[in-house]
PDB file of C-alpha atoms in Angstrom:
ATOM      1  CA  UNK A   8     102.443  34.285   1.996  1.00 95.00           C
ATOM      2  CA  UNK A   9      98.842  34.768   0.320  1.00 97.00           C
ATOM      3  CA  UNK A  10      95.696  36.449   1.866  1.00 98.00           C
ATOM      4  CA  UNK A  11      92.727  35.618  -0.329  1.00 98.00           C
ATOM      5  CA  UNK A  12      88.965  37.301  -0.481  1.00 98.00           C
ATOM      6  CA  UNK A  13      86.276  34.665  -0.749  1.00 98.00           C
ATOM      7  CA  UNK A  14      82.363  35.684  -0.796  1.00 98.00           C
ATOM      8  CA  UNK A  15      80.125  32.611  -0.234  1.00 98.00           C
ATOM      9  CA  UNK A  16      75.890  32.020   0.087  1.00 98.00           C
ATOM     10  CA  UNK A  17      74.905  30.229   3.704  1.00 98.00           C
ATOM     11  CA  UNK A  18      72.044  29.258   4.798  1.00 98.00           C
ATOM     12  CA  UNK A  19      71.474  29.645   8.914  1.00 97.00           C
ATOM     13  CA  UNK A  20      68.493  27.346   9.415  1.00 96.00           C
ATOM     14  CA  UNK A  21      71.820  24.708  11.020  1.00 96.00           C
ATOM     15  CA  UNK A  22      73.845  26.500  12.669  1.00 96.00           C
ATOM     16  CA  UNK A  23      74.675  29.368  15.820  1.00 95.00           C
ATOM     17  CA  UNK A  24      75.445  32.368  13.745  1.00 94.00           C
ATOM     18  CA  UNK A  25      78.943  33.125  11.691  1.00 96.00           C
ATOM     19  CA  UNK A  26      81.457  33.417  14.442  1.00 93.00           C
ATOM     20  CA  UNK A  27      83.023  30.451  16.358  1.00 90.00           C
ATOM     21  CA  UNK A  28      81.658  29.191  19.481  1.00 90.00           C
ATOM     22  CA  UNK A  29      83.160  26.569  21.735  1.00 85.00           C
ATOM     23  CA  UNK A  30      79.864  24.873  22.111  1.00 89.00           C
ATOM     24  CA  UNK A  31      77.345  25.063  18.577  1.00 91.00           C
ATOM     25  CA  UNK A  32      78.094  24.725  15.412  1.00 95.00           C
ATOM     26  CA  UNK A  33      78.579  27.635  13.421  1.00 97.00           C
ATOM     27  CA  UNK A  34      79.680  28.818   9.488  1.00 97.00           C
ATOM     28  CA  UNK A  35      82.943  29.498  10.610  1.00 97.00           C
ATOM     29  CA  UNK A  36      83.980  26.311  12.447  1.00 96.00           C
ATOM     30  CA  UNK A  37      82.629  24.473   9.449  1.00 97.00           C
ATOM     31  CA  UNK A  38      84.014  26.529   7.321  1.00 98.00           C
ATOM     32  CA  UNK A  39      87.498  25.575   8.409  1.00 97.00           C
ATOM     33  CA  UNK A  40      87.655  22.859   9.264  1.00 96.00           C
ATOM     34  CA  UNK A  41      86.959  22.174   5.326  1.00 97.00           C
ATOM     35  CA  UNK A  42      89.439  24.404   4.671  1.00 98.00           C
ATOM     36  CA  UNK A  43      92.269  22.956   6.531  1.00 97.00           C
ATOM     37  CA  UNK A  44      91.747  19.466   4.666  1.00 97.00           C
ATOM     38  CA  UNK A  45      91.242  21.968   1.161  1.00 97.00           C
ATOM     39  CA  UNK A  46      94.216  23.523   1.412  1.00 97.00           C
ATOM     40  CA  UNK A  47      96.371  20.199   3.546  1.00 96.00           C
ATOM     41  CA  UNK A  48      97.068  23.887   6.983  1.00 97.00           C
ATOM     42  CA  UNK A  49      94.861  24.230  10.270  1.00 96.00           C
ATOM     43  CA  UNK A  50      93.880  27.883   8.770  1.00 97.00           C
ATOM     44  CA  UNK A  51      91.362  30.889  10.311  1.00 96.00           C
ATOM     45  CA  UNK A  52      88.776  33.030   9.080  1.00 97.00           C
ATOM     46  CA  UNK A  53      88.368  36.289   8.973  1.00 97.00           C
ATOM     47  CA  UNK A  54      85.023  36.919   9.189  1.00 97.00           C
ATOM     48  CA  UNK A  55      83.288  40.958   7.726  1.00 97.00           C
ATOM     49  CA  UNK A  56      80.771  40.652  10.330  1.00 93.00           C
ATOM     50  CA  UNK A  57      79.099  38.493  12.583  1.00 88.00           C
ATOM     51  CA  UNK A  58      74.816  36.529  12.395  1.00 90.00           C
ATOM     52  CA  UNK A  59      73.084  35.894  15.180  1.00 91.00           C
ATOM     53  CA  UNK A  60      71.537  32.040  15.064  1.00 94.00           C
ATOM     54  CA  UNK A  61      69.376  30.956  12.182  1.00 95.00           C
ATOM     55  CA  UNK A  62      70.252  34.342   9.809  1.00 97.00           C
ATOM     56  CA  UNK A  63      71.282  33.839   6.136  1.00 98.00           C
ATOM     57  CA  UNK A  64      74.213  35.417   4.103  1.00 98.00           C
ATOM     58  CA  UNK A  65      73.932  36.409  -0.063  1.00 98.00           C
ATOM     59  CA  UNK A  66      77.459  37.743  -0.223  1.00 97.00           C
ATOM     60  CA  UNK A  67      79.160  37.238   3.027  1.00 98.00           C
ATOM     61  CA  UNK A  68      83.353  38.318   2.784  1.00 98.00           C
ATOM     62  CA  UNK A  69      86.174  36.232   4.914  1.00 98.00           C
ATOM     63  CA  UNK A  70      89.741  36.350   4.338  1.00 98.00           C
ATOM     64  CA  UNK A  71      91.879  33.716   4.879  1.00 98.00           C
ATOM     65  CA  UNK A  72      95.834  33.699   4.942  1.00 97.00           C
ATOM     66  CA  UNK A  73      97.449  30.591   3.194  1.00 97.00           C
ATOM     67  CA  UNK A  74     100.859  29.159   1.965  1.00 97.00           C
ATOM     68  CA  UNK A  75      98.453  26.731  -0.184  1.00 97.00           C
ATOM     69  CA  UNK A  76      99.251  27.864  -4.624  1.00 96.00           C
ATOM     70  CA  UNK A  77      96.527  25.633  -4.870  1.00 97.00           C
ATOM     71  CA  UNK A  78      94.631  28.504  -8.025  1.00 97.00           C
ATOM     72  CA  UNK A  79      91.451  31.225  -6.956  1.00 97.00           C
ATOM     73  CA  UNK A  80      88.860  28.210  -9.006  1.00 97.00           C
ATOM     74  CA  UNK A  81      91.009  24.900  -7.948  1.00 97.00           C
ATOM     75  CA  UNK A  82      89.756  26.554  -3.977  1.00 97.00           C
ATOM     76  CA  UNK A  83      86.566  27.234  -5.140  1.00 98.00           C
ATOM     77  CA  UNK A  84      85.401  24.215  -6.387  1.00 98.00           C
ATOM     78  CA  UNK A  85      87.392  21.825  -4.059  1.00 97.00           C
ATOM     79  CA  UNK A  86      85.905  23.824  -1.041  1.00 98.00           C
ATOM     80  CA  UNK A  87      81.790  23.057  -2.724  1.00 98.00           C
ATOM     81  CA  UNK A  88      83.092  20.047  -2.972  1.00 97.00           C
ATOM     82  CA  UNK A  89      83.462  19.626   0.856  1.00 97.00           C
ATOM     83  CA  UNK A  90      81.897  21.357   2.267  1.00 98.00           C
ATOM     84  CA  UNK A  91      77.503  20.610   3.339  1.00 97.00           C
ATOM     85  CA  UNK A  92      75.045  21.589   0.850  1.00 97.00           C
ATOM     86  CA  UNK A  93      73.627  25.183   2.921  1.00 97.00           C
ATOM     87  CA  UNK A  94      77.448  26.888   2.429  1.00 98.00           C
ATOM     88  CA  UNK A  95      78.439  27.662  -0.517  1.00 98.00           C
ATOM     89  CA  UNK A  96      81.658  29.273  -2.227  1.00 98.00           C
ATOM     90  CA  UNK A  97      80.850  32.083  -4.499  1.00 98.00           C
ATOM     91  CA  UNK A  98      84.359  33.974  -5.737  1.00 98.00           C
ATOM     92  CA  UNK A  99      87.903  34.024  -4.509  1.00 98.00           C
ATOM     93  CA  UNK A 100      90.149  36.135  -5.306  1.00 98.00           C
ATOM     94  CA  UNK A 101      94.575  37.118  -4.272  1.00 98.00           C
ATOM     95  CA  UNK A 102      93.840  40.605  -2.610  1.00 98.00           C
ATOM     96  CA  UNK A 103      96.888  42.803  -0.811  1.00 97.00           C
ATOM     97  CA  UNK A 104      98.205  40.645   2.947  1.00 97.00           C
ATOM     98  CA  UNK A 105      96.672  43.816   4.819  1.00 97.00           C
ATOM     99  CA  UNK A 106      93.191  43.061   3.548  1.00 98.00           C
ATOM    100  CA  UNK A 107      90.970  42.610   6.058  1.00 98.00           C
ATOM    101  CA  UNK A 108      87.381  42.067   5.246  1.00 98.00           C
ATOM    102  CA  UNK A 109      86.133  43.707   8.590  1.00 96.00           C
ATOM    103  CA  UNK A 110      88.310  46.145   8.795  1.00 96.00           C
ATOM    104  CA  UNK A 111      87.910  46.909   5.383  1.00 97.00           C
ATOM    105  CA  UNK A 112      84.731  47.266   4.964  1.00 97.00           C
ATOM    106  CA  UNK A 113      82.540  49.920   4.355  1.00 96.00           C
ATOM    107  CA  UNK A 114      78.883  49.505   4.208  1.00 97.00           C
ATOM    108  CA  UNK A 115      76.445  45.888   4.284  1.00 97.00           C
ATOM    109  CA  UNK A 116      72.868  45.478   2.975  1.00 97.00           C
ATOM    110  CA  UNK A 117      69.870  43.560   4.627  1.00 98.00           C
ATOM    111  CA  UNK A 118      66.966  42.615   3.370  1.00 98.00           C
ATOM    112  CA  UNK A 119      64.700  40.695   5.849  1.00 98.00           C
ATOM    113  CA  UNK A 120      62.184  38.980   3.883  1.00 98.00           C
ATOM    114  CA  UNK A 121      57.959  38.486   5.234  1.00 98.00           C
ATOM    115  CA  UNK A 122      55.358  35.720   3.482  1.00 98.00           C
ATOM    116  CA  UNK A 123      52.820  37.822   4.914  1.00 97.00           C
ATOM    117  CA  UNK A 124      49.327  35.490   4.704  1.00 96.00           C
ATOM    118  CA  UNK A 125      46.947  33.707   6.422  1.00 96.00           C
ATOM    119  CA  UNK A 126      48.518  31.094   5.218  1.00 96.00           C
ATOM    120  CA  UNK A 127      51.691  29.724   5.682  1.00 95.00           C
ATOM    121  CA  UNK A 128      54.544  28.993   2.561  1.00 95.00           C
ATOM    122  CA  UNK A 129      55.825  25.338   3.871  1.00 96.00           C
ATOM    123  CA  UNK A 130      58.151  25.556   0.457  1.00 94.00           C
ATOM    124  CA  UNK A 131      59.688  28.457   3.109  1.00 93.00           C
ATOM    125  CA  UNK A 132      58.959  28.464   7.027  1.00 94.00           C
ATOM    126  CA  UNK A 133      62.651  28.657   7.959  1.00 96.00           C
ATOM    127  CA  UNK A 134      63.616  31.896   5.061  1.00 97.00           C
ATOM    128  CA  UNK A 135      61.198  33.607   5.697  1.00 98.00           C
ATOM    129  CA  UNK A 136      58.910  34.916   8.704  1.00 98.00           C
ATOM    130  CA  UNK A 137      55.447  34.317   9.019  1.00 97.00           C
ATOM    131  CA  UNK A 138      53.199  37.821   9.066  1.00 97.00           C
ATOM    132  CA  UNK A 139      49.183  37.206   9.119  1.00 96.00           C
ATOM    133  CA  UNK A 140      48.278  40.213   9.976  1.00 95.00           C
ATOM    134  CA  UNK A 141      47.183  42.270   7.211  1.00 94.00           C
ATOM    135  CA  UNK A 142      50.237  44.650   6.395  1.00 95.00           C
ATOM    136  CA  UNK A 143      48.959  48.784   6.488  1.00 96.00           C
ATOM    137  CA  UNK A 144      51.923  49.278   3.976  1.00 97.00           C
ATOM    138  CA  UNK A 145      51.756  52.859   3.285  1.00 97.00           C
ATOM    139  CA  UNK A 146      52.151  53.126   7.077  1.00 98.00           C
ATOM    140  CA  UNK A 147      55.441  51.090   7.431  1.00 98.00           C
ATOM    141  CA  UNK A 148      57.059  52.697   4.722  1.00 98.00           C
ATOM    142  CA  UNK A 149      55.730  56.163   6.167  1.00 98.00           C
ATOM    143  CA  UNK A 150      57.694  55.704   9.268  1.00 98.00           C
ATOM    144  CA  UNK A 151      60.282  54.143   7.692  1.00 98.00           C
ATOM    145  CA  UNK A 152      62.032  57.023   6.033  1.00 97.00           C
ATOM    146  CA  UNK A 153      62.764  58.283   9.082  1.00 98.00           C
ATOM    147  CA  UNK A 154      65.692  55.847   9.935  1.00 98.00           C
ATOM    148  CA  UNK A 155      67.452  57.466   6.329  1.00 98.00           C
ATOM    149  CA  UNK A 156      70.027  59.774   7.485  1.00 97.00           C
ATOM    150  CA  UNK A 157      72.589  59.214  10.028  1.00 98.00           C
ATOM    151  CA  UNK A 158      71.200  58.976  13.517  1.00 98.00           C
ATOM    152  CA  UNK A 159      71.631  57.372  17.163  1.00 97.00           C
ATOM    153  CA  UNK A 160      70.600  53.765  16.995  1.00 98.00           C
ATOM    154  CA  UNK A 161      71.192  53.763  20.681  1.00 97.00           C
ATOM    155  CA  UNK A 162      67.065  53.021  21.416  1.00 97.00           C
ATOM    156  CA  UNK A 163      67.857  49.938  17.850  1.00 97.00           C
ATOM    157  CA  UNK A 164      70.128  47.947  19.913  1.00 96.00           C
ATOM    158  CA  UNK A 165      70.020  45.256  21.879  1.00 93.00           C
ATOM    159  CA  UNK A 166      72.988  44.860  23.559  1.00 89.00           C
ATOM    160  CA  UNK A 167      75.354  48.283  22.550  1.00 85.00           C
ATOM    161  CA  UNK A 168      77.809  47.904  25.447  1.00 85.00           C
ATOM    162  CA  UNK A 169      80.257  46.309  23.110  1.00 86.00           C
ATOM    163  CA  UNK A 170      80.938  49.571  20.711  1.00 89.00           C
ATOM    164  CA  UNK A 171      82.363  52.895  21.040  1.00 92.00           C
ATOM    165  CA  UNK A 172      79.016  54.845  19.372  1.00 96.00           C
ATOM    166  CA  UNK A 173      75.415  53.688  18.648  1.00 96.00           C
ATOM    167  CA  UNK A 174      75.059  56.276  15.238  1.00 97.00           C
ATOM    168  CA  UNK A 175      75.475  55.428  12.107  1.00 97.00           C
ATOM    169  CA  UNK A 176      73.691  55.997   8.472  1.00 97.00           C
ATOM    170  CA  UNK A 177      71.174  54.968   6.877  1.00 98.00           C
ATOM    171  CA  UNK A 178      72.046  54.875   3.546  1.00 97.00           C
ATOM    172  CA  UNK A 179      68.334  53.489   1.924  1.00 97.00           C
ATOM    173  CA  UNK A 180      65.749  51.707   3.343  1.00 97.00           C
ATOM    174  CA  UNK A 181      63.107  50.418   0.810  1.00 97.00           C
ATOM    175  CA  UNK A 182      59.799  48.129   1.493  1.00 97.00           C
ATOM    176  CA  UNK A 183      59.067  45.923  -1.496  1.00 96.00           C
ATOM    177  CA  UNK A 184      56.076  44.085  -1.535  1.00 96.00           C
ATOM    178  CA  UNK A 185      54.978  41.656  -4.592  1.00 95.00           C
ATOM    179  CA  UNK A 186      52.277  39.485  -3.983  1.00 95.00           C
ATOM    180  CA  UNK A 187      52.158  38.524  -0.235  1.00 96.00           C
ATOM    181  CA  UNK A 188      56.107  38.485   0.163  1.00 97.00           C
ATOM    182  CA  UNK A 189      57.155  41.392   2.170  1.00 98.00           C
ATOM    183  CA  UNK A 190      61.044  42.663   1.544  1.00 98.00           C
ATOM    184  CA  UNK A 191      62.722  45.782   3.439  1.00 98.00           C
ATOM    185  CA  UNK A 192      65.735  46.679   1.734  1.00 97.00           C
ATOM    186  CA  UNK A 193      68.122  48.536   4.380  1.00 98.00           C
ATOM    187  CA  UNK A 194      71.643  49.833   3.370  1.00 97.00           C
ATOM    188  CA  UNK A 195      74.234  51.377   5.737  1.00 97.00           C
ATOM    189  CA  UNK A 196      77.349  52.076   6.791  1.00 96.00           C
ATOM    190  CA  UNK A 197      76.961  49.456   9.671  1.00 93.00           C
ATOM    191  CA  UNK A 198      74.815  48.326  11.266  1.00 96.00           C
ATOM    192  CA  UNK A 199      74.301  47.278  15.523  1.00 95.00           C
ATOM    193  CA  UNK A 200      73.441  44.421  17.314  1.00 94.00           C
ATOM    194  CA  UNK A 201      69.551  43.345  16.150  1.00 95.00           C
ATOM    195  CA  UNK A 202      69.255  46.549  14.546  1.00 97.00           C
ATOM    196  CA  UNK A 203      67.369  46.192  11.763  1.00 97.00           C
ATOM    197  CA  UNK A 204      64.949  43.005  13.566  1.00 98.00           C
ATOM    198  CA  UNK A 205      64.341  45.836  15.727  1.00 98.00           C
ATOM    199  CA  UNK A 206      63.676  47.901  12.967  1.00 98.00           C
ATOM    200  CA  UNK A 207      61.745  45.187  10.965  1.00 98.00           C
ATOM    201  CA  UNK A 208      59.537  45.014  14.456  1.00 98.00           C
ATOM    202  CA  UNK A 209      59.506  48.138  14.932  1.00 98.00           C
ATOM    203  CA  UNK A 210      57.701  48.415  11.818  1.00 98.00           C
ATOM    204  CA  UNK A 211      55.423  45.334  11.789  1.00 98.00           C
ATOM    205  CA  UNK A 212      54.106  47.261  15.374  1.00 98.00           C
ATOM    206  CA  UNK A 213      53.960  50.220  13.452  1.00 98.00           C
ATOM    207  CA  UNK A 214      50.921  48.511  10.842  1.00 97.00           C
ATOM    208  CA  UNK A 215      49.440  47.575  14.339  1.00 97.00           C
ATOM    209  CA  UNK A 216      49.012  50.620  15.435  1.00 97.00           C
ATOM    210  CA  UNK A 217      51.007  50.548  18.490  1.00 97.00           C
ATOM    211  CA  UNK A 218      53.480  53.271  17.224  1.00 98.00           C
ATOM    212  CA  UNK A 219      52.622  55.835  14.601  1.00 97.00           C
ATOM    213  CA  UNK A 220      54.885  57.079  12.278  1.00 98.00           C
ATOM    214  CA  UNK A 221      55.666  60.441  13.768  1.00 97.00           C
ATOM    215  CA  UNK A 222      56.901  58.508  16.901  1.00 98.00           C
ATOM    216  CA  UNK A 223      60.361  57.176  15.411  1.00 98.00           C
ATOM    217  CA  UNK A 224      61.914  60.612  16.377  1.00 98.00           C
ATOM    218  CA  UNK A 225      61.317  60.166  19.397  1.00 97.00           C
ATOM    219  CA  UNK A 226      61.769  56.441  19.865  1.00 98.00           C
ATOM    220  CA  UNK A 227      65.084  57.563  17.938  1.00 98.00           C
ATOM    221  CA  UNK A 228      65.799  60.600  20.208  1.00 97.00           C
ATOM    222  CA  UNK A 229      65.154  57.963  23.677  1.00 97.00           C
ATOM    223  CA  UNK A 230      68.392  56.282  23.314  1.00 96.00           C
ATOM    224  CA  UNK A 231      66.708  53.646  25.150  1.00 96.00           C
ATOM    225  CA  UNK A 232      65.989  50.402  23.558  1.00 96.00           C
ATOM    226  CA  UNK A 233      62.335  50.137  25.501  1.00 96.00           C
ATOM    227  CA  UNK A 234      61.193  52.621  23.707  1.00 97.00           C
ATOM    228  CA  UNK A 235      61.158  50.626  20.571  1.00 97.00           C
ATOM    229  CA  UNK A 236      58.982  47.598  18.842  1.00 97.00           C
ATOM    230  CA  UNK A 237      59.612  44.315  18.544  1.00 97.00           C
ATOM    231  CA  UNK A 238      62.848  41.953  17.841  1.00 97.00           C
ATOM    232  CA  UNK A 239      61.511  40.729  14.775  1.00 97.00           C
ATOM    233  CA  UNK A 240      63.113  36.853  14.082  1.00 97.00           C
ATOM    234  CA  UNK A 241      65.732  36.047  13.311  1.00 97.00           C
ATOM    235  CA  UNK A 242      65.654  33.378  10.123  1.00 97.00           C
ATOM    236  CA  UNK A 243      63.806  36.474   7.897  1.00 97.00           C
ATOM    237  CA  UNK A 244      66.974  38.185   8.090  1.00 98.00           C
ATOM    238  CA  UNK A 245      69.725  37.602   5.393  1.00 98.00           C
ATOM    239  CA  UNK A 246      72.767  39.742   5.246  1.00 98.00           C
ATOM    240  CA  UNK A 247      72.791  40.972   1.316  1.00 97.00           C
ATOM    241  CA  UNK A 248      76.208  42.455  -0.232  1.00 97.00           C
ATOM    242  CA  UNK A 249      79.052  44.118   1.069  1.00 97.00           C
ATOM    243  CA  UNK A 250      80.518  46.630   0.524  1.00 97.00           C
ATOM    244  CA  UNK A 251      83.790  47.460  -0.095  1.00 97.00           C
ATOM    245  CA  UNK A 252      84.904  51.008  -1.215  1.00 94.00           C
ATOM    246  CA  UNK A 253      81.985  53.839  -1.682  1.00 91.00           C
ATOM    247  CA  UNK A 254      81.487  54.182  -4.973  1.00 91.00           C
ATOM    248  CA  UNK A 255      80.565  50.146  -5.051  1.00 90.00           C
ATOM    249  CA  UNK A 256      78.451  51.519  -1.853  1.00 90.00           C
ATOM    250  CA  UNK A 257      76.293  54.563  -2.785  1.00 88.00           C
ATOM    251  CA  UNK A 258      75.908  53.525  -6.724  1.00 87.00           C
ATOM    252  CA  UNK A 259      72.229  52.756  -6.693  1.00 83.00           C
ATOM    253  CA  UNK A 260      71.060  56.024  -4.729  1.00 79.00           C
TER     254      UNK A 260
END
């Protein structure tokens, strides 16, 4: 028996998230179908995270156990040859049998992409959130720093019923602007359901003066989803990096 750690990227537009569902096409279902063909055995993969419908991944990790003796390069080439164009195998390596893509993950980095222009971008309608208003970058950056650190993020969780705690640590939150492109980069030890999208939506509300930057601690303290802002659209969100060591996680902070 082998345990393979596999990294992939995918465009989430055509999928109802990563996790397998009985009534919709997902990334997991698509991967398992084609992996089973290449490995010549039925397999079930374990993903590092769930992603919502329309959310993308620059880097996503899963592990799969197999009896196949296929080489790692052969695996990458064989599976990529079967997969649709919106999912790509990036790497494959043998890991200990007890490696678990989800439970061994110590942190993740997400990015949220905004096309900030009156005119739409015809080349990325499903890859960036189109935001027409002028963005108050100074206010957004000021507000964003209140999220850095260890906090109870219950106000930024759409459904907290399935988690034991809503306390999470955000190590860094950066807002970068290049022309019409605005990117929010968030690195943390874990994230709640819709947490990044609610933070992004709340920061847009700050830009629109619905909140002031100084309201962020009050919203965090409330532990009430109704106190935070909107939930930003899913298609602007990407799982960007997945970390399996503290050294790697904290390297560029």
